[in-house]
Coordinates of C-alpha atoms and ligand atoms in Angstrom, one line a residue:
M1 CA 135.1 119.2 125.4
R2 CA 132.4 117.6 123.3
R3 CA 130.1 120.4 124.3
I4 CA 132.6 123.0 123.1
L5 CA 133.1 121.2 119.9
L6 CA 129.4 121.1 119.4
L7 CA 129.1 124.8 120.1
L8 CA 131.9 125.6 117.6
L9 CA 130.1 123.4 115.1
A10 CA 126.8 125.3 115.7
A11 CA 128.6 128.6 115.3
A12 CA 130.1 127.4 112.0
I13 CA 126.8 126.3 110.7
A14 CA 125.2 129.6 111.7
A15 CA 128.0 131.4 109.9
F16 CA 127.1 129.5 106.8
A17 CA 123.4 130.0 107.2
A18 CA 121.6 131.7 104.4
Q19 CA 120.7 135.2 105.4
P20 CA 117.2 136.7 105.1
V21 CA 116.8 140.4 104.3
R22 CA 116.5 142.3 107.6
A23 CA 114.7 145.5 108.3
R24 CA 113.0 147.2 111.3
H25 CA 109.9 149.0 109.9
G26 CA 108.4 147.0 107.1
M27 CA 109.1 144.1 104.8
V28 CA 107.7 143.0 101.5
V29 CA 108.5 139.6 99.9
T30 CA 107.1 138.8 96.5
R31 CA 107.9 136.8 93.4
E32 CA 108.9 139.8 91.3
R33 CA 111.2 142.7 92.0
H34 CA 109.1 145.6 90.6
A35 CA 106.2 144.4 92.6
T36 CA 108.3 144.2 95.7
A37 CA 109.6 147.7 95.2
I38 CA 106.0 149.0 94.8
G39 CA 105.0 147.4 98.0
L40 CA 107.9 148.9 99.9
A41 CA 107.2 152.3 98.5
V42 CA 103.6 152.1 99.8
L43 CA 104.9 151.2 103.3
Q44 CA 107.5 153.9 103.2
S45 CA 104.8 156.5 102.3
G46 CA 102.8 155.5 105.4
G47 CA 100.6 152.8 104.0
N48 CA 99.9 149.7 106.0
A49 CA 100.4 146.1 105.1
V50 CA 97.0 145.8 103.5
D51 CA 97.6 148.9 101.4
A52 CA 100.9 147.4 100.2
A53 CA 99.2 144.0 99.6
V54 CA 96.7 145.6 97.2
A55 CA 99.3 147.6 95.4
V56 CA 101.5 144.5 95.0
G57 CA 98.6 142.5 93.8
F58 CA 97.9 145.0 91.0
A59 CA 101.6 145.2 90.2
L60 CA 102.0 141.4 89.9
A61 CA 99.0 141.4 87.5
V62 CA 101.3 143.4 85.2
T63 CA 104.8 142.0 85.9
H64 CA 104.1 138.3 86.7
P65 CA 101.4 137.5 84.1
T66 CA 101.6 133.7 84.6
A67 CA 99.9 134.1 88.0
G68 CA 99.5 137.7 89.0
N69 CA 96.1 138.7 87.9
I70 CA 92.9 140.7 87.8
G71 CA 91.1 137.9 86.0
G72 CA 91.5 135.3 88.7
G73 CA 91.1 135.1 92.5
G74 CA 92.6 134.2 95.8
F75 CA 92.8 134.6 99.5
M76 CA 94.2 137.3 101.8
L77 CA 95.0 136.4 105.4
V78 CA 95.2 139.5 107.5
R79 CA 96.3 140.2 111.1
M80 CA 95.9 143.8 112.3
A81 CA 98.2 145.3 114.9
D82 CA 95.3 145.1 117.5
G83 CA 95.2 141.3 117.1
R84 CA 92.1 141.0 114.9
T85 CA 92.6 138.3 112.2
T86 CA 90.5 137.8 109.1
F87 CA 90.5 135.8 105.9
L88 CA 89.3 137.5 102.8
D89 CA 88.0 134.9 100.3
F90 CA 88.0 136.4 96.8
R91 CA 88.2 132.9 95.2
E92 CA 86.5 132.6 91.8
R93 CA 82.9 131.3 91.7
A94 CA 81.3 129.1 89.1
P95 CA 79.1 131.1 86.7
G96 CA 75.4 130.9 87.2
A97 CA 75.0 128.8 84.1
A98 CA 77.6 126.2 85.2
S99 CA 76.5 122.7 85.6
R100 CA 77.8 119.5 87.0
N101 CA 78.5 117.9 83.6
M102 CA 79.5 120.9 81.6
Y103 CA 82.9 119.6 80.8
L104 CA 81.8 116.2 79.6
D105 CA 81.3 115.3 75.9
A106 CA 78.4 113.3 74.5
A107 CA 80.2 110.1 75.5
G108 CA 80.6 111.3 79.1
K109 CA 84.3 111.8 78.7
A110 CA 86.0 114.9 80.3
T111 CA 87.1 117.4 77.7
E112 CA 89.9 120.0 77.8
D113 CA 87.4 122.8 78.2
S114 CA 87.9 123.0 82.0
T115 CA 91.5 123.9 81.4
I116 CA 91.8 126.1 78.3
G117 CA 89.7 128.7 76.7
Y118 CA 86.7 130.9 77.8
R119 CA 84.6 128.1 79.2
A120 CA 87.4 127.3 81.8
A121 CA 87.0 130.6 83.6
G122 CA 85.3 131.1 86.9
V123 CA 83.9 134.6 87.8
P124 CA 87.0 136.6 88.9
G125 CA 87.3 137.8 92.4
T126 CA 90.6 139.7 92.6
V127 CA 89.5 143.2 92.0
R128 CA 86.5 143.1 94.4
G129 CA 88.7 141.3 96.9
F130 CA 91.3 144.0 96.8
E131 CA 88.7 146.8 97.0
Y132 CA 87.1 145.1 100.0
A133 CA 90.5 144.8 101.7
A134 CA 91.6 148.3 101.0
K135 CA 88.3 149.8 102.2
K136 CA 88.0 147.9 105.4
Y137 CA 91.6 147.3 106.4
G138 CA 93.7 149.7 104.3
S139 CA 94.4 153.4 105.0
K140 CA 95.3 154.9 101.6
P141 CA 93.1 156.2 98.8
W142 CA 92.3 153.4 96.3
A143 CA 93.7 155.2 93.2
E144 CA 97.0 155.5 94.9
L145 CA 97.3 151.8 95.2
V146 CA 96.3 151.0 91.6
R147 CA 98.3 153.8 89.9
P148 CA 101.8 152.2 90.1
A149 CA 100.5 149.2 88.2
V150 CA 98.9 151.5 85.6
E151 CA 102.2 153.1 85.1
L152 CA 104.1 149.8 84.8
A153 CA 101.6 148.5 82.2
A154 CA 101.7 151.7 80.2
K155 CA 105.4 152.4 80.2
G156 CA 106.5 148.7 80.4
F157 CA 109.3 147.1 82.3
P158 CA 112.3 145.1 81.4
L159 CA 111.4 141.4 81.2
S160 CA 113.4 139.1 83.4
Y161 CA 115.1 136.0 82.2
G162 CA 112.6 133.8 83.9
T163 CA 109.5 135.7 82.7
A164 CA 110.7 135.9 79.1
G165 CA 111.4 132.1 79.2
S166 CA 108.1 131.4 80.8
L167 CA 106.2 133.3 78.1
R168 CA 108.0 131.5 75.3
G169 CA 107.6 128.2 77.0
S170 CA 103.8 128.8 77.1
A171 CA 103.5 129.7 73.4
R172 CA 101.6 126.6 72.5
G173 CA 98.6 127.5 74.6
L174 CA 98.8 131.2 74.4
S175 CA 99.1 131.3 70.6
R176 CA 95.7 129.6 70.3
F177 CA 94.1 132.9 71.3
P178 CA 94.8 135.9 69.0
E179 CA 94.7 138.5 71.8
S180 CA 97.1 136.5 73.9
N181 CA 99.3 135.8 70.9
R182 CA 99.6 139.5 70.1
I183 CA 100.1 140.7 73.7
F184 CA 102.3 138.0 75.3
L185 CA 104.0 136.5 72.3
R186 CA 104.2 139.5 70.0
D187 CA 102.6 137.4 67.3
G188 CA 105.5 135.0 67.4
K189 CA 108.4 137.5 67.7
Y190 CA 109.1 136.3 71.2
Y191 CA 110.3 138.8 73.8
E192 CA 113.9 138.4 74.9
P193 CA 115.1 139.0 78.5
G194 CA 115.8 142.7 79.1
E195 CA 113.3 143.9 76.4
T196 CA 110.6 146.3 77.5
F197 CA 107.2 144.7 77.9
A198 CA 104.4 147.3 77.8
Q199 CA 100.7 146.4 78.0
P200 CA 98.6 149.4 76.8
D201 CA 95.3 147.5 76.9
L202 CA 95.8 146.4 80.4
A203 CA 97.0 149.9 81.4
R204 CA 93.6 151.3 80.2
T205 CA 91.7 148.7 82.1
L206 CA 93.7 149.4 85.3
E207 CA 93.3 153.1 84.8
R208 CA 89.5 152.8 84.8
I209 CA 89.7 150.6 87.9
A210 CA 91.9 153.2 89.6
R211 CA 89.4 156.0 88.7
L212 CA 86.1 154.1 89.2
G213 CA 86.9 151.3 91.6
A214 CA 85.8 147.7 91.4
K215 CA 82.5 148.9 90.1
D216 CA 84.1 149.3 86.7
F217 CA 85.2 145.7 86.6
Y218 CA 81.9 144.2 87.8
E219 CA 79.3 146.6 86.5
G220 CA 80.9 149.1 84.2
E221 CA 82.8 149.3 80.9
T222 CA 85.2 146.4 81.8
A223 CA 82.2 144.2 82.8
R224 CA 80.4 145.0 79.6
L225 CA 83.4 144.2 77.4
L226 CA 84.2 141.0 79.3
A227 CA 80.6 139.7 79.1
Q228 CA 80.5 140.5 75.4
D229 CA 83.8 138.7 74.8
M230 CA 82.5 135.7 76.8
K231 CA 79.4 135.6 74.7
E232 CA 81.3 135.7 71.4
H233 CA 83.6 132.8 72.5
G234 CA 81.1 130.5 74.2
G235 CA 82.1 131.5 77.7
L236 CA 79.5 131.4 80.5
I237 CA 80.3 134.5 82.5
T238 CA 77.5 137.1 82.2
L239 CA 77.0 140.6 83.3
A240 CA 74.8 139.3 86.1
D241 CA 77.5 136.9 87.3
L242 CA 80.0 139.8 87.5
R243 CA 77.5 142.1 89.3
N244 CA 76.6 139.4 91.8
Y245 CA 80.2 138.3 92.6
A246 CA 80.7 138.6 96.3
V247 CA 83.8 138.6 98.5
V248 CA 83.3 136.5 101.7
E249 CA 85.1 137.5 104.9
R250 CA 85.7 134.3 106.9
Q251 CA 87.2 133.4 110.3
P252 CA 90.6 131.9 109.8
L253 CA 91.2 128.5 111.2
T254 CA 93.3 128.5 114.3
G255 CA 95.1 125.7 116.2
A256 CA 98.1 125.1 118.5
Y257 CA 101.4 123.4 117.9
R258 CA 104.1 123.2 120.5
G259 CA 102.8 126.3 122.2
Y260 CA 102.7 128.3 118.9
T261 CA 99.3 129.5 117.6
I262 CA 98.6 128.8 114.0
V263 CA 96.3 131.1 112.1
T264 CA 95.5 129.6 108.7
A265 CA 93.2 129.2 105.7
P266 CA 89.6 127.8 106.1
P267 CA 87.5 126.2 103.4
P268 CA 87.2 126.6 100.4
S269 CA 90.9 126.1 101.0
S270 CA 91.9 122.6 101.9
G271 CA 95.2 123.9 103.2
G272 CA 94.6 125.1 106.7
V273 CA 92.8 122.1 107.9
G274 CA 95.6 120.0 106.4
I275 CA 98.3 122.0 108.2
L276 CA 96.5 121.7 111.5
Q277 CA 95.8 117.9 111.2
M278 CA 99.3 117.1 110.0
L279 CA 101.0 119.2 112.8
G280 CA 98.7 117.4 115.3
V281 CA 99.7 114.0 114.0
L282 CA 103.4 115.0 114.1
E283 CA 103.4 116.4 117.6
G284 CA 104.1 113.6 119.9
T285 CA 105.8 111.3 117.4
G286 CA 109.3 112.7 118.3
F287 CA 110.0 112.9 114.6
E288 CA 112.1 116.1 115.2
K289 CA 114.7 114.2 117.2
A290 CA 116.0 112.5 114.1
G291 CA 117.0 115.9 112.6
A292 CA 116.1 117.9 109.5
G293 CA 116.3 116.0 106.3
S294 CA 116.8 112.6 108.0
A295 CA 115.0 109.6 106.6
T296 CA 113.1 109.2 109.9
A297 CA 111.8 112.8 109.9
V298 CA 110.8 112.6 106.3
H299 CA 109.1 109.3 107.0
Y300 CA 106.8 110.7 109.7
M301 CA 106.0 113.8 107.8
A302 CA 105.2 111.8 104.6
E303 CA 102.9 109.5 106.6
A304 CA 101.1 112.5 108.0
M305 CA 100.7 113.9 104.5
R306 CA 99.5 110.7 103.0
R307 CA 96.8 110.4 105.7
Y308 CA 95.6 114.0 105.3
F309 CA 95.4 113.9 101.5
A310 CA 93.2 110.8 101.8
D311 CA 90.8 112.9 103.9
R312 CA 91.1 115.9 101.6
A313 CA 89.9 113.8 98.6
E314 CA 86.8 112.7 100.5
H315 CA 85.8 115.5 102.8
L316 CA 86.8 118.9 101.4
G317 CA 84.8 121.4 99.3
D318 CA 83.2 124.8 99.5
A319 CA 81.7 124.8 103.0
D320 CA 79.0 127.3 101.8
F321 CA 77.6 124.4 99.7
V322 CA 78.7 121.1 101.4
K323 CA 79.2 120.2 105.0
V324 CA 82.9 120.0 105.6
P325 CA 83.4 118.0 108.8
L326 CA 86.1 120.3 110.3
P327 CA 85.6 119.2 113.9
S328 CA 86.0 115.6 113.0
L329 CA 89.0 116.1 110.8
L330 CA 90.7 118.0 113.7
D331 CA 89.3 116.0 116.6
P332 CA 92.2 115.1 119.0
A333 CA 90.9 111.5 119.3
Y334 CA 90.9 111.1 115.5
I335 CA 94.4 112.7 115.3
L336 CA 95.6 110.3 117.9
R337 CA 94.3 107.4 115.9
L338 CA 96.0 108.7 112.7
R339 CA 99.3 109.0 114.6
G340 CA 98.9 105.5 116.1
S341 CA 98.4 104.1 112.6
I342 CA 101.9 105.2 111.5
D343 CA 104.5 102.3 111.6
P344 CA 107.7 103.9 112.8
E345 CA 109.8 101.7 110.5
R346 CA 107.7 101.2 107.4
A347 CA 105.7 103.2 104.9
T348 CA 102.0 102.4 105.0
A349 CA 100.8 101.5 101.6
S350 CA 98.3 104.2 100.5
S351 CA 95.9 101.4 99.4
Q352 CA 95.5 100.7 103.1
V353 CA 94.9 104.3 104.1
H354 CA 91.6 105.3 102.4
A355 CA 89.6 105.4 99.2
G356 CA 89.9 107.9 96.3
V357 CA 92.7 108.7 93.9
F358 CA 95.1 111.6 93.4
A359 CA 97.9 111.9 90.9
A360 CA 101.0 114.1 91.3
H361 CA 101.6 117.1 89.2
E362 CA 104.0 119.9 89.9
S363 CA 103.8 123.4 88.6
A364 CA 104.3 126.8 90.1
E365 CA 101.8 129.1 88.5
T366 CA 100.1 130.7 91.4
T367 CA 101.9 133.3 93.5
H368 CA 102.2 134.1 97.1
Y369 CA 103.5 137.3 98.8
T370 CA 103.9 138.3 102.3
I371 CA 104.0 141.8 103.8
A372 CA 104.5 143.2 107.3
D373 CA 104.4 146.9 108.2
G374 CA 106.0 148.7 111.1
Q375 CA 102.8 149.0 113.1
G376 CA 102.3 145.2 113.4
N377 CA 99.8 144.6 110.6
I378 CA 100.4 141.7 108.3
A379 CA 98.9 140.6 105.0
A380 CA 99.6 137.2 103.4
V381 CA 98.2 136.8 99.9
T382 CA 98.0 133.8 97.6
Y383 CA 96.2 134.5 94.3
T384 CA 96.1 132.7 91.0
L385 CA 94.8 132.1 87.5
N386 CA 95.1 128.4 88.4
G387 CA 97.3 127.0 85.6
G388 CA 100.2 129.1 84.1
Y389 CA 98.5 132.0 82.2
G390 CA 95.2 130.5 83.3
S391 CA 92.8 129.7 80.4
R392 CA 95.4 131.4 78.1
A393 CA 92.5 133.5 76.8
T394 CA 92.9 137.3 77.1
A395 CA 89.7 139.3 77.3
A396 CA 89.5 141.3 74.0
G397 CA 90.4 144.9 74.4
L398 CA 91.0 144.5 78.2
G399 CA 94.5 143.1 78.2
F400 CA 94.1 140.6 81.1
L401 CA 94.2 136.8 81.1
L402 CA 91.2 134.8 82.3
N403 CA 91.6 132.1 84.9
N404 CA 90.9 128.4 84.4
E405 CA 89.9 127.9 88.0
M406 CA 86.9 125.8 87.0
D407 CA 89.3 122.9 86.7
D408 CA 89.8 123.0 90.5
F409 CA 86.4 121.5 90.7
A410 CA 86.0 117.8 90.0
P411 CA 85.0 118.2 86.3
K412 CA 83.9 114.6 86.5
P413 CA 83.8 113.3 90.1
G414 CA 86.1 110.3 90.3
E415 CA 88.2 111.3 87.3
A416 CA 91.4 113.3 87.2
N417 CA 91.5 117.1 86.7
M418 CA 94.5 119.1 85.3
Y419 CA 96.6 118.3 88.4
G420 CA 95.6 114.6 88.2
L421 CA 93.5 115.2 91.3
I422 CA 90.6 112.9 91.5
Q423 CA 88.1 114.5 93.8
G424 CA 84.7 113.6 95.2
E425 CA 81.1 114.8 95.2
F426 CA 81.8 117.6 97.7
N427 CA 83.8 119.4 95.0
A428 CA 81.4 118.8 92.0
I429 CA 80.4 121.8 89.9
Q430 CA 77.4 123.9 91.0
P431 CA 76.4 127.4 90.0
N432 CA 78.0 130.1 92.2
K433 CA 80.1 127.5 94.1
R434 CA 83.8 128.0 94.8
P435 CA 86.2 125.3 93.6
L436 CA 88.3 123.6 96.3
S437 CA 91.7 125.2 96.7
S438 CA 95.0 124.2 98.3
M439 CA 96.2 127.8 98.8
T440 CA 97.4 128.2 102.4
P441 CA 98.4 131.7 103.6
T442 CA 99.4 131.1 107.2
I443 CA 100.5 133.1 110.3
V444 CA 102.3 131.6 113.3
L445 CA 102.1 133.4 116.6
R446 CA 104.4 132.9 119.6
E447 CA 103.1 134.2 122.9
G448 CA 100.3 135.9 121.0
K449 CA 102.7 137.9 118.8
P450 CA 103.4 137.3 115.1
W451 CA 106.4 135.1 114.6
L452 CA 106.3 133.7 111.1
V453 CA 104.1 134.5 108.0
L454 CA 104.2 132.4 104.9
G455 CA 102.5 130.9 101.9
S456 CA 103.3 129.3 98.5
P457 CA 102.0 128.4 95.1
G458 CA 102.2 124.8 93.8
G459 CA 98.7 123.2 93.7
P460 CA 98.5 120.3 96.1
T461 CA 102.2 120.7 97.1
I462 CA 101.3 124.1 98.6
I463 CA 100.0 122.5 101.8
N464 CA 103.1 120.4 102.3
S465 CA 105.6 123.2 101.4
V466 CA 104.0 125.4 104.0
L467 CA 104.1 122.6 106.6
E468 CA 107.7 121.9 105.9
V469 CA 108.9 125.5 106.2
M470 CA 107.0 125.8 109.5
V471 CA 108.5 122.6 110.8
N472 CA 112.0 123.7 109.7
A473 CA 111.6 126.9 111.7
I474 CA 109.7 125.5 114.8
D475 CA 111.2 122.0 115.2
F476 CA 114.6 122.3 113.6
G477 CA 115.4 125.8 114.7
M478 CA 116.4 127.0 111.2
N479 CA 116.5 130.7 110.5
V480 CA 113.8 131.8 108.1
Q481 CA 115.9 131.8 105.0
D482 CA 117.3 128.3 105.7
A483 CA 113.8 127.1 106.4
V484 CA 112.7 128.3 103.0
N485 CA 115.8 127.1 101.1
W486 CA 115.8 123.6 102.7
P487 CA 115.0 120.8 100.2
R488 CA 111.3 119.8 100.0
F489 CA 109.3 116.7 99.5
H490 CA 105.6 115.9 98.9
H491 CA 103.3 113.0 99.4
Q492 CA 99.6 113.2 98.5
W493 CA 98.4 109.7 99.3
L494 CA 97.7 108.7 95.7
P495 CA 99.7 108.0 93.6
D496 CA 101.7 106.3 96.3
V497 CA 104.9 108.1 95.5
L498 CA 107.2 110.3 97.6
N499 CA 108.4 113.3 95.5
M500 CA 111.8 114.6 96.6
E501 CA 113.8 117.6 95.5
A502 CA 117.4 117.0 94.4
G503 CA 118.7 118.3 97.7
Y504 CA 118.1 115.0 99.4
S505 CA 121.2 112.7 99.3
P506 CA 121.1 109.3 97.6
D507 CA 121.7 107.7 101.0
T508 CA 118.6 109.3 102.5
V509 CA 116.6 108.2 99.4
A510 CA 117.9 104.7 99.8
L511 CA 116.9 104.6 103.4
L512 CA 113.4 105.7 102.5
E513 CA 113.2 103.1 99.7
K514 CA 114.2 100.5 102.2
R515 CA 111.2 101.6 104.4
G516 CA 108.9 100.9 101.5
Y517 CA 108.6 104.3 99.7
T518 CA 108.7 104.8 95.9
V519 CA 110.7 107.9 95.6
K520 CA 110.5 110.2 92.6
R521 CA 113.0 113.0 92.1
V522 CA 111.4 116.3 91.2
G523 CA 112.5 119.8 90.3
A524 CA 111.7 122.8 92.5
Q525 CA 108.6 122.4 94.7
G526 CA 106.8 125.6 95.7
E527 CA 107.8 129.2 95.9
V528 CA 107.6 130.2 99.5
A529 CA 107.6 133.9 100.5
A530 CA 108.1 134.2 104.3
I531 CA 108.7 136.8 107.0
R532 CA 109.9 136.0 110.5
F533 CA 109.8 138.4 113.4
H534 CA 113.0 138.1 115.4
D535 CA 114.5 140.2 118.1
G536 CA 112.8 143.4 116.8
W537 CA 113.7 142.6 113.2
L538 CA 111.6 141.7 110.3
E539 CA 113.4 139.0 108.3
G540 CA 112.2 138.6 104.7
A541 CA 112.9 135.3 103.0
P542 CA 112.2 135.0 99.2
D543 CA 112.5 131.6 97.7
P544 CA 115.9 131.0 95.9
R545 CA 114.0 128.6 93.6
T546 CA 112.5 131.8 92.0
E547 CA 113.4 135.3 90.9
G548 CA 111.6 136.6 94.1
T549 CA 113.0 139.4 96.2
A550 CA 112.6 140.8 99.7
E551 CA 112.9 144.5 100.5
G552 CA 112.5 146.3 103.8
H553 CA 113.0 149.6 105.4
Ligands
DON601 O1 93.7 127.0 94.4 C1 94.4 126.0 94.1 O2 94.7 125.2 94.9 C2 95.1 126.0 92.7 N1 94.3 126.8 91.8 C3 96.4 126.6 92.9 C4 97.2 126.5 91.6 C5 98.6 126.6 91.8 O3 99.2 126.7 92.9 C6 99.3 126.4 90.5 N2 100.7 126.6 90.7 N3 101.4 125.8 91.1

């Protein structure tokens, strides 16, 4: 009888479960509906997932200007139908003239220059990254992938409620730069939702890129204009920096969790190693038996997070410049020790976990999209300008915003950056080095076949959002949309605070406080875009915290 009741209850829960978008032959999940539609059109016309990822990336540079970009950088995790996996690193690099103390004033104090204005920008990688991806893993002619974005920029598109609000909300920073003020704020006559937003300067730049390829951006007219604008405004990026920018193709990190294979982001992302270490710590604790959202499950996960973020502060940086001790961080004996240090009943004070200091900061100004085609190819892309609208400076005559990725370095090792992150020597500024990232595009395989693909923006919260959605799907058996929707939380060691979304009940919070946590209520954490492969279906799950959409065919 009890069993029947339980089954009935399970059926009722399933009936109320949030439904993903289902399709058989291709799925695109992005943060913005025009970009989603463009990705789907590429798949429908025979393009593969990488083709669609490139077209979506250019489209978001037009329709999601806070994070979509050609003036920034990011990562693309790819798995081809034949099983090859690769990680395309088109992260920005420090300009050649960058130096360790470039953001300190005469008194040795960190200035705002790493976050706003021309000096905050690293050498953009997006355009060369997309060209590399399209040439090596795509199947369609380049121009065909860029043209939809050219058209969107030239003709304009109706601004959503969210984007219009975001532009207006960013007026303080954007209005400091005349080009940004003119293009994004219409010189103070703010755009309203529903109004058409056209970007003719950007359309011309994209049109040149469509015709001439990445060469235009790095060596041609665009490069020339960008370098000139930099020079006029005290920026560091030169023609030589642009010419020399190189995409790096890396081996993804892989690991195992409960029989699933995890394929994820290597350095200069700090995300993949975090996911693998935290899953390792969790496996074997039995945390899942307490159930999703229970104080006990949150406790074990938060303790794993706290321990990883202590390591992150100390040991992570661009592995091309510093020796990241990956084997030690993922050593089973070390993981066992970490697990053993968790008190099942009580929060461990962060002061007892490690040295170094982080401070919390939420924002959602990066973007992630996930694409799967009918042949079995997958592309998961997280790319960014770093902060919302990046440096807020728009390259004169070119119509695109410049990143402020230099702030992901430790502008002053030992002192907080924009996210309040206090980071160490491994992430100090050096010419041509890539700043440490938290971006974590990830693929989960079951029996060697794709099962779940996901990623998120959110600075340091990215790593934990990705972890939580994976655990929701793997350990708590949620369908992909529920796994994405489920309330999130975040612990990053220091400050010693557990951030929790509103979805957690006051009783759960009280139980955690009793265990010794300081809980802080936060707004939305992360913007996950996920696809699950289930029974021959592709299930697309956009994040209801956003205006994101999923479309399939
Ligand atoms: O690479 C990183 O970790 C950051 N630049 C990501 C920034 C981000 O996610 C901002 N949005 N929340």
